C-alpha cells in the first residue's frame, strides 16, 4: 500500500508490514545501464513496502548481485534508511546457507542501498500460489527455515517479519530467508530467552508492527516478543504449505489480527488426512497462543522437523513396516557410534582450527555434512538401510546442536537434493567443516558399517569407526 500522512489500515488483507509514514516527493528510479559505484543496473526484479530490488552486475568481480534501495518517497526518511542499514548489519552478521548474504552498502541520490547475493528462483509465496505442496516437500522446506532461524536466534537476531514473501526458493529447492528490515539484535548471552519490543515507533506517526497473518499474538498486542514469535510465523507458513490456505485470514487486516488473538485454525490433519501426526503436532505447537506453549528454542523445533522428514523419506521410498522396525533396532548401535565421532568433534577435534578459519579468537561455525552411505555389496535388500543412514545419523548428530552453539548439521534433504556425494562437493556446496562418510557391507555372518570423519577444508581423515552387526543386531566396534 502507499502510505500517507493520514493513512489508516487498508480494507484488504495485506501481505505488507503495517507501515505509516509521511508521503514524500518521489525520485527517478534507477534505469537499466546506470552505473552506481561498481554496480551496473540491469533490471528491476521486485519491490516491497519500503524497498525496491534490482538485478545488477558487479563490474569488479564480474558477478550478478541484487541491490535493494529504499523505496521512492522514503529516500529522505531517516528511519527508512536506518531500517535498511539495520537489515544489512544484521544479515551480514549471520553465516548460514539459508540466510541471504550481504556484500556491500552505499547511497545513491540520497537513497541508501544494500548489495546482496542474487537468488535465482521465486518467493515461497509464488510457489504457494498454485496451491498446497507435497507433504514431504513442505516438511523439508519447514526444516530449512527452522534451521536458518535457529542460527539467527543463536546469534541474537529475531526476524519478526517471517512470511512466504520473505523466503526465496532457489535452484533444487534450497530456501533462503531475506529481508531482515524488522529484525532486532539482542545480546548473545540472552539469545535463548531474549525479548524485543515489536511495536517500535520510529516517529509519532510512523510505526512498524509486522505482517498481518503471520504475526504472533504477543506481536499483535504490542507486547515483548522473542524467537518464539518467529516460531509462530513458521507454524503459519507450514500450515499454509500443507493445507493450501492460511491459518488466519480475514477480509481486512483487523479481522486477521483478531483471528490470531482469538481463533484456532482448522486442524491441518482434518483438511489433509495424509499429514503425519508429527507434522500436525509441530504446527499446533508453533501456533500456540502463549509463547511458553511453543518450543523452548528453534533447535528443538529443528529436531522434530528432522524426525518428520526422516519419516517421510522412508514412507516415500515404500519401506515396509518390518524393515523400518529393523532399521529402528539398528539405530541405537549406529547412534552410539556416531555420537562417539560427534563427541570427538565437540571435544578434542573441537580444538582444531581447520584451514581457512580466520582469527585466533574467532568462534567459527562448524558445518557438518553426512554423505549418503555406499552399499558395497550392491544387495538391493540392503539399499533401504543404506539410504536411510544419512537421515538417521544426521538426526542423531543434530542433537549435539543443543550443547554446541557453533555446531550446525546440514539437513540430509539438502545433501540428497544437491546430489552431494564427495567431501569436495560438500565443502563447495555448504562450506562444510567436517564430513561424515561411510559404507555398509554384508558379510557371511554380519553387517559391517564403516564411518569416517574428514576435515573437509584440509581434506584429511581424522577419525574412523567400524561397527559390525552380528545376529540379533549386537554391535562390535573398533576404532582406527
XYZ file of C-alpha atoms in Angstrom:
480
model
C 0.000 0.000 0.000
C 1.037 3.631 -0.489
C 1.369 5.235 2.952
C 0.157 8.777 3.508
C 0.312 11.087 6.465
C -3.334 10.320 7.321
C -3.288 6.692 6.194
C -5.085 4.015 8.189
C -5.124 0.206 7.855
C -6.471 -0.726 4.446
C -9.717 -2.593 3.971
C -7.937 -5.578 2.482
C -5.865 -8.363 3.942
C -2.373 -7.151 3.121
C 0.887 -9.072 2.866
C 2.939 -5.977 3.586
C 4.088 -4.877 7.044
C 1.744 -2.359 8.630
C 3.536 0.938 7.958
C 2.522 4.548 8.500
C 4.722 7.350 7.170
C 4.543 10.817 5.636
C 4.242 10.880 1.855
C 7.410 12.239 0.260
C 8.225 13.512 -3.194
C 9.213 10.545 -5.418
C 12.544 10.487 -7.214
C 13.504 8.938 -10.536
C 14.133 5.182 -10.283
C 17.487 3.713 -11.356
C 17.454 2.988 -15.096
C 18.950 -0.115 -16.747
C 22.544 0.552 -17.698
C 23.100 3.079 -14.911
C 26.421 2.598 -13.108
C 26.204 3.139 -9.342
C 29.641 2.819 -7.811
C 30.807 -0.554 -9.194
C 27.301 -1.880 -9.850
C 25.581 -1.640 -13.229
C 21.783 -1.759 -13.004
C 20.270 -4.424 -15.264
C 16.548 -4.634 -14.444
C 14.004 -4.321 -11.614
C 13.083 -7.655 -10.025
C 10.757 -6.786 -7.135
C 9.502 -4.298 -4.599
C 8.041 -4.333 -1.104
C 6.638 -1.944 1.466
C 9.791 0.141 1.833
C 12.264 -1.354 -0.635
C 12.867 -1.877 -4.360
C 15.175 -4.603 -5.638
C 17.163 -4.569 -8.874
C 19.347 -7.070 -10.636
C 22.823 -5.624 -11.197
C 26.303 -6.620 -12.325
C 29.286 -6.215 -10.046
C 31.849 -4.814 -12.507
C 34.748 -5.532 -10.155
C 34.100 -9.215 -9.581
C 32.100 -9.987 -12.726
C 29.118 -11.449 -10.905
C 25.428 -10.623 -10.758
C 24.017 -9.273 -7.489
C 20.792 -7.850 -6.118
C 20.611 -4.214 -4.998
C 17.870 -3.111 -2.630
C 17.061 0.613 -2.485
C 14.821 2.476 -0.084
C 11.543 2.907 -1.983
C 10.634 6.111 -3.785
C 9.044 8.562 -1.381
C 11.103 7.289 1.557
C 14.551 8.385 0.368
C 14.652 11.339 2.750
C 13.216 9.433 5.685
C 15.985 8.851 8.212
C 14.228 5.910 9.805
C 13.733 4.155 6.463
C 17.473 4.469 5.927
C 18.056 3.174 9.442
C 15.889 0.151 8.727
C 17.854 -0.703 5.570
C 21.118 -0.204 7.436
C 19.898 -2.471 10.231
C 18.930 -5.129 7.683
C 22.414 -5.006 6.175
C 24.202 -5.174 9.516
C 22.113 -7.992 10.946
C 22.098 -10.116 7.794
C 25.859 -9.692 7.355
C 26.410 -10.873 10.944
C 24.836 -14.239 10.137
C 26.624 -17.126 8.455
C 24.191 -19.754 7.254
C 23.353 -21.192 3.806
C 19.666 -20.491 4.477
C 20.146 -16.737 5.057
C 20.863 -14.228 2.307
C 24.453 -12.916 2.189
C 25.154 -9.147 2.229
C 28.116 -7.804 0.245
C 28.054 -4.016 0.387
C 26.131 -0.858 1.350
C 26.011 2.623 -0.151
C 23.843 5.575 -1.152
C 22.679 6.981 -4.497
C 20.919 10.357 -4.821
C 20.046 10.215 -1.149
C 18.619 6.687 -1.454
C 20.503 4.166 0.702
C 21.036 0.733 -0.814
C 22.363 -2.644 0.203
C 24.034 -5.157 -2.143
C 23.126 -8.808 -1.600
C 23.610 -12.149 -3.271
C 21.283 -12.680 -6.209
C 18.959 -15.620 -5.618
C 17.616 -17.129 -8.810
C 14.165 -18.508 -8.196
C 10.793 -17.450 -6.842
C 9.396 -16.485 -3.482
C 7.677 -19.136 -1.425
C 4.520 -17.039 -1.839
C 4.733 -17.524 -5.607
C 5.342 -21.251 -5.137
C 2.189 -21.441 -2.982
C 0.078 -19.520 -5.489
C -0.826 -22.759 -7.269
C -1.877 -24.499 -4.064
C -0.558 -26.699 -1.299
C 2.775 -28.506 -1.506
C 3.515 -32.243 -1.276
C 3.803 -33.226 2.382
C 7.450 -34.244 2.153
C 8.431 -31.020 0.380
C 6.556 -28.933 2.945
C 8.373 -30.725 5.764
C 11.764 -30.238 4.082
C 11.077 -26.548 3.459
C 9.994 -26.044 7.072
C 13.166 -27.794 8.264
C 15.364 -25.481 6.183
C 13.570 -22.396 7.518
C 13.769 -23.604 11.113
C 17.469 -24.394 10.765
C 18.167 -20.872 9.467
C 16.075 -19.337 12.263
C 18.000 -21.385 14.814
C 21.274 -19.933 13.525
C 19.845 -16.399 13.629
C 18.500 -16.827 17.165
C 21.831 -18.246 18.338
C 23.442 -15.059 17.011
C 20.911 -12.951 18.920
C 18.796 -11.972 15.885
C 14.995 -12.289 15.799
C 13.451 -11.790 12.334
C 9.958 -10.564 13.389
C 8.535 -10.459 9.850
C 8.861 -14.022 8.564
C 6.389 -14.743 5.749
C 6.336 -16.528 2.362
C 7.189 -13.246 0.605
C 10.467 -13.088 2.567
C 11.574 -16.629 1.691
C 13.206 -17.372 -1.651
C 13.052 -20.825 -3.236
C 16.211 -21.261 -5.262
C 17.501 -23.988 -7.563
C 16.967 -27.551 -6.354
C 14.550 -26.361 -3.670
C 17.060 -24.577 -1.445
C 15.484 -21.822 0.635
C 16.933 -18.524 1.825
C 15.413 -16.058 4.269
C 15.630 -12.428 3.167
C 14.500 -9.004 4.416
C 15.761 -8.506 7.949
C 14.422 -4.949 7.983
C 12.218 -5.518 11.045
C 14.758 -7.690 12.840
C 16.266 -6.807 16.178
C 19.640 -7.734 17.575
C 19.868 -8.778 21.198
C 22.881 -9.721 23.345
C 24.065 -13.232 22.559
C 24.095 -14.070 26.233
C 20.345 -13.517 26.200
C 19.690 -15.180 22.858
C 17.896 -18.159 24.346
C 15.309 -16.048 26.122
C 15.879 -12.596 24.645
C 12.907 -10.313 24.220
C 12.449 -7.442 21.843
C 9.799 -4.752 21.592
C 7.824 -5.430 18.440
C 5.760 -2.246 18.200
C 8.663 0.103 17.642
C 7.575 3.696 16.990
C 10.045 5.488 14.753
C 8.231 8.845 14.887
C 4.921 9.994 16.276
C 3.170 8.968 13.056
C 5.325 6.060 11.858
C 5.095 2.546 13.277
C 6.094 -0.890 12.044
C 4.269 -3.859 13.520
C 4.854 -6.771 11.181
C 2.636 -8.544 8.642
C -0.977 -9.475 9.307
C -1.498 -13.230 9.029
C 1.939 -14.232 10.321
C 2.332 -12.145 13.476
C 2.344 -13.903 16.829
C -0.365 -12.897 19.343
C 2.191 -11.109 21.505
C 3.185 -9.010 18.491
C -0.433 -8.122 17.772
C -0.852 -6.947 21.377
C 2.335 -4.876 21.163
C 3.998 -6.925 23.882
C 7.594 -8.048 24.052
C 8.494 -10.894 21.707
C 11.448 -13.245 21.316
C 12.410 -16.011 18.908
C 9.205 -17.861 19.680
C 7.370 -15.217 17.636
C 9.361 -16.474 14.624
C 8.203 -19.989 15.512
C 4.594 -18.812 15.291
C 5.238 -17.356 11.841
C 6.874 -20.599 10.716
C 3.874 -22.533 12.036
C 1.578 -20.341 9.934
C 3.780 -20.881 6.885
C 3.909 -24.666 7.390
C 0.124 -24.700 7.816
C -0.234 -22.859 4.504
C 2.168 -25.231 2.735
C 0.246 -28.270 3.972
C -3.358 -27.053 3.864
C -3.228 -24.768 0.845
C -4.863 -21.976 2.827
C -3.819 -19.540 5.519
C -4.145 -20.407 9.163
C -5.525 -16.931 9.902
C -7.326 -14.908 7.267
C -9.921 -12.177 7.281
C -11.418 -9.685 4.872
C -9.327 -6.934 6.459
C -6.071 -6.733 8.376
C -8.011 -6.005 11.568
C -10.114 -9.150 11.174
C -6.987 -11.204 10.524
C -5.254 -9.836 13.612
C -8.374 -10.527 15.662
C -8.382 -14.139 14.442
C -4.766 -14.542 15.542
C -5.753 -13.455 19.045
C -8.979 -15.417 19.453
C -9.482 -18.094 16.788
C -7.992 -21.545 16.296
C -7.347 -22.654 12.700
C -8.987 -25.818 11.422
C -6.738 -28.805 12.247
C -4.436 -29.416 9.326
C -4.983 -33.181 9.583
C -8.695 -32.619 9.084
C -8.029 -30.701 5.876
C -5.418 -33.185 4.671
C -5.606 -36.650 6.285
C -2.265 -37.839 4.886
C -0.361 -35.306 7.009
C 1.532 -37.400 9.616
C 0.812 -36.807 13.315
C 4.305 -35.444 13.991
C 3.797 -32.612 11.460
C 0.341 -31.845 12.834
C 1.874 -31.615 16.298
C 4.612 -29.259 15.064
C 2.001 -26.953 13.515
C -0.184 -26.944 16.628
C 2.729 -26.282 18.943
C 4.157 -23.454 16.826
C 0.706 -21.809 16.598
C 0.083 -21.917 20.348
C -1.294 -18.578 21.550
C 1.046 -18.458 24.556
C 4.796 -18.336 23.799
C 5.501 -20.709 26.703
C 3.451 -23.384 24.945
C 5.681 -23.304 21.857
C 9.143 -24.813 21.576
C 11.729 -23.682 24.090
C 14.080 -22.923 21.193
C 14.271 -23.231 17.426
C 16.770 -26.052 17.945
C 14.044 -28.202 19.495
C 11.775 -27.360 16.570
C 14.520 -28.413 14.154
C 14.796 -31.761 15.924
C 11.091 -32.572 15.469
C 11.106 -31.449 11.846
C 14.107 -33.683 11.126
C 12.151 -36.600 12.554
C 9.203 -35.687 10.334
C 11.399 -35.513 7.231
C 13.015 -38.846 8.086
C 9.583 -40.475 8.344
C 8.548 -39.000 5.012
C 11.705 -40.255 3.314
C 11.079 -43.816 4.493
C 7.398 -43.738 3.569
C 8.049 -42.169 0.156
C 10.502 -44.961 -0.629
C 7.926 -47.519 0.353
C 9.928 -49.019 3.201
C 7.887 -51.918 4.640
C 6.950 -51.577 8.291
C 9.084 -54.576 9.293
C 12.139 -53.041 7.627
C 11.515 -49.765 9.421
C 11.370 -51.686 12.677
C 14.668 -53.430 11.841
C 16.269 -50.119 10.994
C 14.972 -48.729 14.269
C 16.571 -51.600 16.204
C 19.842 -50.942 14.439
C 19.627 -47.226 15.184
C 20.933 -47.395 18.751
C 24.278 -49.025 17.873
C 24.541 -46.588 14.961
C 23.678 -43.754 17.339
C 26.385 -44.870 19.759
C 28.972 -44.958 17.000
C 28.085 -41.607 15.521
C 27.863 -39.995 18.966
C 31.432 -41.138 19.603
C 32.534 -39.265 16.494
C 30.334 -36.292 17.344
C 31.698 -36.061 20.866
C 35.199 -36.144 19.393
C 34.252 -33.219 17.169
C 32.765 -31.333 20.115
C 35.695 -32.207 22.351
C 39.224 -32.850 21.162
C 38.574 -32.160 17.499
C 36.725 -29.007 18.508
C 40.075 -27.518 19.356
C 41.296 -27.985 15.788
C 41.107 -24.914 13.593
C 40.614 -26.184 10.029
C 42.461 -24.303 7.323
C 40.609 -21.163 6.298
C 39.235 -20.227 9.716
C 40.073 -16.604 10.440
C 41.412 -15.065 13.608
C 42.788 -16.884 16.647
C 39.862 -15.720 18.755
C 37.145 -16.230 16.144
C 34.285 -18.532 17.036
C 33.804 -20.380 13.747
C 30.586 -22.102 12.765
C 31.206 -25.827 12.315
C 29.223 -27.105 9.335
C 28.881 -30.903 9.388
C 27.661 -32.860 6.365
C 26.689 -36.534 6.422
C 27.149 -38.026 2.953
C 25.000 -40.847 1.547
C 26.350 -44.237 2.537
C 27.771 -46.618 -0.058
C 26.225 -50.082 -0.358
C 29.409 -52.050 -1.149
C 27.812 -55.431 -1.793
C 25.106 -53.873 -4.021
C 22.449 -56.029 -2.384
C 19.072 -54.377 -3.154
C 17.736 -55.627 0.161
C 20.343 -53.505 1.969
C 19.847 -50.368 -0.111
C 16.947 -49.111 2.006
C 19.113 -49.297 5.110
C 21.975 -47.517 3.324
C 19.633 -44.813 2.022
C 18.181 -44.211 5.479
C 21.527 -43.929 7.255
C 22.129 -40.324 6.216
C 18.814 -39.216 7.714
C 19.323 -41.300 10.867
C 22.875 -40.144 11.505
C 22.068 -36.538 10.651
C 19.192 -36.594 13.117
C 21.427 -38.088 15.818
C 24.175 -35.534 15.240
C 21.694 -32.690 15.306
C 21.012 -33.346 18.980
C 24.515 -32.036 19.711
C 23.480 -28.614 18.389
C 21.692 -28.044 21.695
C 25.022 -28.181 23.536
C 27.382 -26.669 20.959
C 26.029 -23.394 19.597
C 28.694 -23.188 16.900
C 27.756 -26.618 15.513
C 25.433 -26.760 12.513
C 24.416 -30.006 10.786
C 23.343 -29.634 7.159
C 19.915 -31.285 6.630
C 20.099 -34.619 4.823
C 17.386 -33.401 2.449
C 19.732 -30.666 1.178
C 22.570 -33.151 0.688
C 20.264 -35.511 -1.187
C 18.719 -32.762 -3.302
C 22.130 -31.433 -4.302
C 23.377 -34.937 -5.190
C 26.358 -34.333 -2.923
C 28.496 -37.465 -2.833
C 32.060 -36.355 -2.005
C 33.932 -34.282 0.559
C 34.924 -31.715 -2.055
C 31.322 -31.299 -3.184
C 30.176 -30.875 0.431
C 32.803 -28.206 1.008
C 31.859 -26.369 -2.184
C 28.072 -26.556 -1.711
C 27.797 -25.946 2.050
C 31.173 -24.706 3.240
C 31.481 -27.950 5.179
C 33.991 -28.034 8.008
C 33.644 -31.740 8.776
C 32.157 -34.542 6.673
C 30.954 -37.948 7.842
C 31.113 -40.587 5.106
C 30.825 -44.321 5.230
C 29.676 -47.592 3.780
C 27.772 -50.759 4.605
C 28.884 -54.240 3.613
C 27.063 -57.553 4.123
C 29.432 -60.339 5.162
C 28.529 -64.037 5.722
C 27.589 -63.627 9.385
C 27.313 -59.900 9.937
C 26.666 -56.436 8.522
C 29.632 -54.056 8.641
C 29.138 -50.304 8.932
C 32.181 -48.060 8.462
C 32.127 -44.384 9.490
C 34.789 -41.857 8.536
C 35.231 -38.324 9.843
C 37.055 -35.946 7.485
C 38.340 -32.405 7.933
C 36.702 -31.050 4.763
C 38.908 -27.983 4.428
C 42.209 -29.796 4.821
C 40.868 -32.957 3.093
C 42.355 -35.087 5.872
C 40.677 -38.054 7.554
C 40.793 -37.515 11.308
C 38.801 -40.459 12.592
C 37.253 -43.770 11.624
C 34.953 -46.280 13.275
C 33.766 -49.735 12.259
C 30.558 -51.255 13.629
C 29.808 -54.941 12.992
C 26.191 -56.022 13.438
C 26.079 -59.709 14.335
C 22.957 -61.867 14.618
C 20.412 -60.140 16.846
C 21.929 -56.764 15.867
C 24.564 -56.825 18.607
C 27.276 -54.334 17.722
C 31.017 -54.932 17.923
C 33.021 -51.754 17.272
C 36.625 -50.819 16.716
C 38.392 -47.518 16.116
C 41.132 -46.790 13.629
